[in-house]
Amino acid sequence: MPDSEIELQERLKEAGNGLLNPPSSVDNLLDLLDCYDWGAYCREDKLERFLSNVDQAPPRSMQDALLPTMKALISSVLLRHSDEDVRFAVASCMSEITRITAPDAPYNDDQMKEIFQLTVASFKKLSHASGHCYTKAISILENVARVRVKSLVNGIDFCFTNFSCLCHFLKDIGATADSMYCSISH
């Protein structure tokens, strides 16, 4: 991980600028976003790891460093990517962006609605009670609980989305309900 705040800002800018013209290969794209290799080795130079090291309400210089990443992640190329793993990685990065910018919404209402729908879709991974996808889904859920995403999208009609989210959640928690409850109740 970067040794200093300035190095973290530079790495975030580089990662964001790299995603503004994303690679066409899914593997190369995931290599920038996420720990796609689910083996024991996972490089530290992934966008999600950088984002997880940014404090909430960062100084202006860090906010400026986040701009290329925020612009890239909201692009339809990434947000609506055809590959499920890419969308899952984007949802995870978006949950970090939302955590960082809370209580302010990082995007406009329509964009937040789309991000929230992507986040809800990621909860399907909660049915896999172990492994990388489950761990990442729990992390997304923790960020959603921490930020209270509903307060960010207050003015938007989310009845259907909230119902959809609840259905996914209730269907998928199954035997893992206790560990998830402990995770989000803290």
mmCIF file of C-alpha atoms in Angstrom:
data_model
loop_
_atom_site.group_PDB
_atom_site.id
_atom_site.type_symbol
_atom_site.label_atom_id
_atom_site.label_comp_id
_atom_site.label_asym_id
_atom_site.label_seq_id
_atom_site.Cartn_x
_atom_site.Cartn_y
_atom_site.Cartn_z
ATOM 1 C CA MET A 1 0.000 0.000 0.000
ATOM 2 C CA PRO A 2 1.122 3.549 -0.498
ATOM 3 C CA ASP A 3 3.303 4.840 2.324
ATOM 4 C CA SER A 4 1.850 8.328 2.489
ATOM 5 C CA GLU A 5 -1.274 10.320 1.802
ATOM 6 C CA ILE A 6 0.431 11.981 -1.177
ATOM 7 C CA GLU A 7 1.428 8.618 -2.647
ATOM 8 C CA LEU A 8 -2.122 7.331 -2.128
ATOM 9 C CA GLN A 9 -3.467 10.374 -3.968
ATOM 10 C CA GLU A 10 -1.095 9.737 -6.880
ATOM 11 C CA ARG A 11 -2.032 6.054 -7.044
ATOM 12 C CA LEU A 12 -5.735 6.948 -7.000
ATOM 13 C CA LYS A 13 -5.252 9.427 -9.845
ATOM 14 C CA GLU A 14 -3.316 6.842 -11.872
ATOM 15 C CA ALA A 15 -5.939 4.155 -11.276
ATOM 16 C CA GLY A 16 -8.801 6.502 -12.133
ATOM 17 C CA ASN A 17 -7.107 7.777 -15.273
ATOM 18 C CA GLY A 18 -6.414 4.175 -16.299
ATOM 19 C CA LEU A 19 -10.109 3.387 -16.001
ATOM 20 C CA LEU A 20 -11.227 6.393 -18.059
ATOM 21 C CA ASN A 21 -10.154 4.341 -21.093
ATOM 22 C CA PRO A 22 -10.621 0.860 -19.645
ATOM 23 C CA PRO A 23 -8.913 -2.169 -21.153
ATOM 24 C CA SER A 24 -11.136 -4.341 -23.336
ATOM 25 C CA SER A 25 -9.977 -7.543 -21.653
ATOM 26 C CA VAL A 26 -12.092 -8.508 -18.639
ATOM 27 C CA ASP A 27 -9.040 -9.954 -16.889
ATOM 28 C CA ASN A 28 -7.053 -6.741 -17.401
ATOM 29 C CA LEU A 29 -9.986 -4.654 -16.207
ATOM 30 C CA LEU A 30 -10.443 -6.765 -13.098
ATOM 31 C CA ASP A 31 -6.706 -6.563 -12.534
ATOM 32 C CA LEU A 32 -7.120 -2.791 -12.146
ATOM 33 C CA LEU A 33 -10.275 -2.921 -10.026
ATOM 34 C CA ASP A 34 -10.168 -5.950 -7.839
ATOM 35 C CA CYS A 35 -8.421 -9.039 -6.558
ATOM 36 C CA TYR A 36 -9.638 -11.279 -9.349
ATOM 37 C CA ASP A 37 -7.097 -13.996 -8.604
ATOM 38 C CA TRP A 38 -8.818 -15.730 -5.729
ATOM 39 C CA GLY A 39 -5.673 -17.545 -4.736
ATOM 40 C CA ALA A 40 -3.548 -16.731 -1.744
ATOM 41 C CA TYR A 41 -1.690 -13.956 -3.579
ATOM 42 C CA CYS A 42 -3.447 -10.673 -4.152
ATOM 43 C CA ARG A 43 -1.517 -7.599 -5.204
ATOM 44 C CA GLU A 44 -1.911 -4.456 -3.161
ATOM 45 C CA ASP A 45 -2.332 -2.152 -6.187
ATOM 46 C CA LYS A 46 -6.045 -2.570 -6.717
ATOM 47 C CA LEU A 47 -8.396 0.392 -6.838
ATOM 48 C CA GLU A 48 -10.664 -1.043 -4.173
ATOM 49 C CA ARG A 49 -7.758 -1.318 -1.732
ATOM 50 C CA PHE A 50 -6.751 2.275 -2.414
ATOM 51 C CA LEU A 51 -10.324 3.442 -1.808
ATOM 52 C CA SER A 52 -10.592 1.473 1.426
ATOM 53 C CA ASN A 53 -7.625 3.487 2.755
ATOM 54 C CA VAL A 54 -9.293 6.855 2.173
ATOM 55 C CA ASP A 55 -10.943 8.359 5.232
ATOM 56 C CA GLN A 56 -14.463 9.737 5.180
ATOM 57 C CA ALA A 57 -14.640 13.481 4.439
ATOM 58 C CA PRO A 58 -11.064 13.652 3.120
ATOM 59 C CA PRO A 59 -9.173 16.901 2.511
ATOM 60 C CA ARG A 60 -9.642 18.761 -0.786
ATOM 61 C CA SER A 61 -6.439 17.312 -2.287
ATOM 62 C CA MET A 62 -7.756 13.764 -1.762
ATOM 63 C CA GLN A 63 -11.170 14.722 -3.148
ATOM 64 C CA ASP A 64 -9.419 16.010 -6.271
ATOM 65 C CA ALA A 65 -7.436 12.766 -6.534
ATOM 66 C CA LEU A 66 -10.713 10.811 -6.420
ATOM 67 C CA LEU A 67 -12.302 12.680 -9.347
ATOM 68 C CA PRO A 68 -10.888 10.524 -12.201
ATOM 69 C CA THR A 69 -11.968 7.367 -10.367
ATOM 70 C CA MET A 70 -15.443 8.737 -9.677
ATOM 71 C CA LYS A 71 -15.823 9.758 -13.313
ATOM 72 C CA ALA A 72 -14.613 6.381 -14.596
ATOM 73 C CA LEU A 73 -16.767 4.279 -12.255
ATOM 74 C CA ILE A 74 -19.993 6.063 -13.212
ATOM 75 C CA SER A 75 -19.375 5.551 -16.927
ATOM 76 C CA SER A 76 -21.793 3.172 -18.628
ATOM 77 C CA VAL A 77 -18.788 1.156 -19.840
ATOM 78 C CA LEU A 78 -18.096 0.079 -16.257
ATOM 79 C CA LEU A 79 -21.445 0.512 -14.521
ATOM 80 C CA ARG A 80 -23.283 -1.565 -17.129
ATOM 81 C CA HIS A 81 -20.445 -3.870 -18.122
ATOM 82 C CA SER A 82 -21.539 -7.204 -19.575
ATOM 83 C CA ASP A 83 -19.336 -9.198 -17.177
ATOM 84 C CA GLU A 84 -20.841 -9.915 -13.758
ATOM 85 C CA ASP A 85 -17.468 -9.924 -11.988
ATOM 86 C CA VAL A 86 -16.675 -6.462 -13.362
ATOM 87 C CA ARG A 87 -20.049 -5.127 -12.200
ATOM 88 C CA PHE A 88 -19.446 -6.720 -8.788
ATOM 89 C CA ALA A 89 -16.015 -5.057 -8.522
ATOM 90 C CA VAL A 90 -17.534 -1.726 -9.601
ATOM 91 C CA ALA A 91 -20.264 -2.104 -6.940
ATOM 92 C CA SER A 92 -17.599 -2.691 -4.323
ATOM 93 C CA CYS A 93 -15.630 0.387 -5.420
ATOM 94 C CA MET A 94 -18.847 2.418 -5.512
ATOM 95 C CA SER A 95 -19.664 1.384 -1.947
ATOM 96 C CA GLU A 96 -16.271 2.767 -0.910
ATOM 97 C CA ILE A 97 -16.849 6.022 -2.841
ATOM 98 C CA THR A 98 -20.251 6.368 -1.162
ATOM 99 C CA ARG A 99 -18.679 5.755 2.255
ATOM 100 C CA ILE A 100 -15.962 8.337 1.587
ATOM 101 C CA THR A 101 -18.353 11.073 0.462
ATOM 102 C CA ALA A 102 -21.126 10.426 3.015
ATOM 103 C CA PRO A 103 -23.290 12.096 4.144
ATOM 104 C CA ASP A 104 -23.233 13.753 0.719
ATOM 105 C CA ALA A 105 -24.200 11.696 -2.310
ATOM 106 C CA PRO A 106 -21.286 11.410 -4.739
ATOM 107 C CA TYR A 107 -23.529 11.508 -7.830
ATOM 108 C CA ASN A 108 -26.902 12.868 -8.958
ATOM 109 C CA ASP A 109 -30.180 11.120 -8.061
ATOM 110 C CA ASP A 110 -30.474 9.089 -11.275
ATOM 111 C CA GLN A 111 -26.892 7.895 -10.986
ATOM 112 C CA MET A 112 -27.370 7.035 -7.302
ATOM 113 C CA LYS A 113 -30.427 4.984 -8.191
ATOM 114 C CA GLU A 114 -28.392 2.999 -10.709
ATOM 115 C CA ILE A 115 -25.573 2.532 -8.196
ATOM 116 C CA PHE A 116 -28.050 1.364 -5.575
ATOM 117 C CA GLN A 117 -29.528 -1.159 -8.031
ATOM 118 C CA LEU A 118 -26.024 -2.456 -8.764
ATOM 119 C CA THR A 119 -25.397 -2.697 -5.031
ATOM 120 C CA VAL A 120 -28.620 -4.646 -4.523
ATOM 121 C CA ALA A 121 -27.622 -7.026 -7.306
ATOM 122 C CA SER A 122 -24.323 -7.665 -5.502
ATOM 123 C CA PHE A 123 -26.236 -9.037 -2.507
ATOM 124 C CA LYS A 124 -26.908 -12.174 -4.560
ATOM 125 C CA LYS A 125 -23.340 -13.126 -3.673
ATOM 126 C CA LEU A 126 -24.373 -13.441 -0.022
ATOM 127 C CA SER A 127 -25.744 -16.885 -0.814
ATOM 128 C CA HIS A 128 -22.158 -18.126 -1.242
ATOM 129 C CA ALA A 129 -21.274 -18.548 2.424
ATOM 130 C CA SER A 130 -17.525 -18.427 1.912
ATOM 131 C CA GLY A 131 -14.852 -17.197 -0.408
ATOM 132 C CA HIS A 132 -13.968 -13.978 -2.139
ATOM 133 C CA CYS A 133 -17.460 -13.090 -3.404
ATOM 134 C CA TYR A 134 -19.045 -13.579 -0.008
ATOM 135 C CA THR A 135 -16.380 -11.525 1.755
ATOM 136 C CA LYS A 136 -16.751 -8.709 -0.762
ATOM 137 C CA ALA A 137 -20.574 -8.822 -0.520
ATOM 138 C CA ILE A 138 -20.300 -8.523 3.271
ATOM 139 C CA SER A 139 -17.953 -5.563 2.819
ATOM 140 C CA ILE A 140 -20.474 -3.882 0.498
ATOM 141 C CA LEU A 141 -23.268 -4.603 2.981
ATOM 142 C CA GLU A 142 -21.206 -3.130 5.824
ATOM 143 C CA ASN A 143 -20.585 0.038 3.816
ATOM 144 C CA VAL A 144 -24.283 0.312 2.973
ATOM 145 C CA ALA A 145 -25.183 -0.122 6.648
ATOM 146 C CA ARG A 146 -22.505 2.339 7.768
ATOM 147 C CA VAL A 147 -23.493 5.025 5.296
ATOM 148 C CA ARG A 148 -27.216 4.391 5.496
ATOM 149 C CA VAL A 149 -27.542 4.699 1.734
ATOM 150 C CA LYS A 150 -31.241 5.379 2.099
ATOM 151 C CA SER A 151 -30.474 8.786 3.574
ATOM 152 C CA LEU A 152 -28.370 9.589 0.485
ATOM 153 C CA VAL A 153 -31.216 8.878 -1.896
ATOM 154 C CA ASN A 154 -34.033 10.322 0.176
ATOM 155 C CA GLY A 155 -35.746 12.243 -2.627
ATOM 156 C CA ILE A 156 -35.923 9.293 -5.022
ATOM 157 C CA ASP A 157 -38.726 6.760 -5.310
ATOM 158 C CA PHE A 158 -37.095 3.526 -4.209
ATOM 159 C CA CYS A 159 -40.116 1.439 -3.225
ATOM 160 C CA PHE A 160 -39.464 -1.193 -5.880
ATOM 161 C CA THR A 161 -35.718 -1.195 -5.319
ATOM 162 C CA ASN A 162 -36.112 -1.460 -1.552
ATOM 163 C CA PHE A 163 -38.517 -4.359 -2.012
ATOM 164 C CA SER A 164 -36.113 -6.007 -4.442
ATOM 165 C CA CYS A 165 -33.249 -5.512 -1.989
ATOM 166 C CA LEU A 166 -35.229 -7.046 0.848
ATOM 167 C CA CYS A 167 -36.203 -10.038 -1.314
ATOM 168 C CA HIS A 168 -32.566 -10.675 -2.299
ATOM 169 C CA PHE A 169 -31.433 -10.266 1.261
ATOM 170 C CA LEU A 170 -34.029 -12.576 2.804
ATOM 171 C CA LYS A 171 -33.574 -15.190 0.091
ATOM 172 C CA ASP A 172 -29.813 -15.180 0.242
ATOM 173 C CA ILE A 173 -28.944 -14.905 3.916
ATOM 174 C CA GLY A 174 -30.078 -18.424 4.735
ATOM 175 C CA ALA A 175 -27.666 -20.108 7.131
ATOM 176 C CA THR A 176 -25.352 -17.130 7.280
ATOM 177 C CA ALA A 177 -27.852 -14.767 8.895
ATOM 178 C CA ASP A 178 -26.156 -14.684 12.302
ATOM 179 C CA SER A 179 -22.721 -13.732 10.999
ATOM 180 C CA MET A 180 -24.177 -11.087 8.677
ATOM 181 C CA TYR A 181 -26.329 -9.633 11.442
ATOM 182 C CA CYS A 182 -23.263 -9.325 13.670
ATOM 183 C CA SER A 183 -21.377 -7.714 10.802
ATOM 184 C CA ILE A 184 -23.916 -4.990 10.094
ATOM 185 C CA SER A 185 -25.122 -4.357 13.637
ATOM 186 C CA HIS A 186 -21.775 -2.940 14.833
#
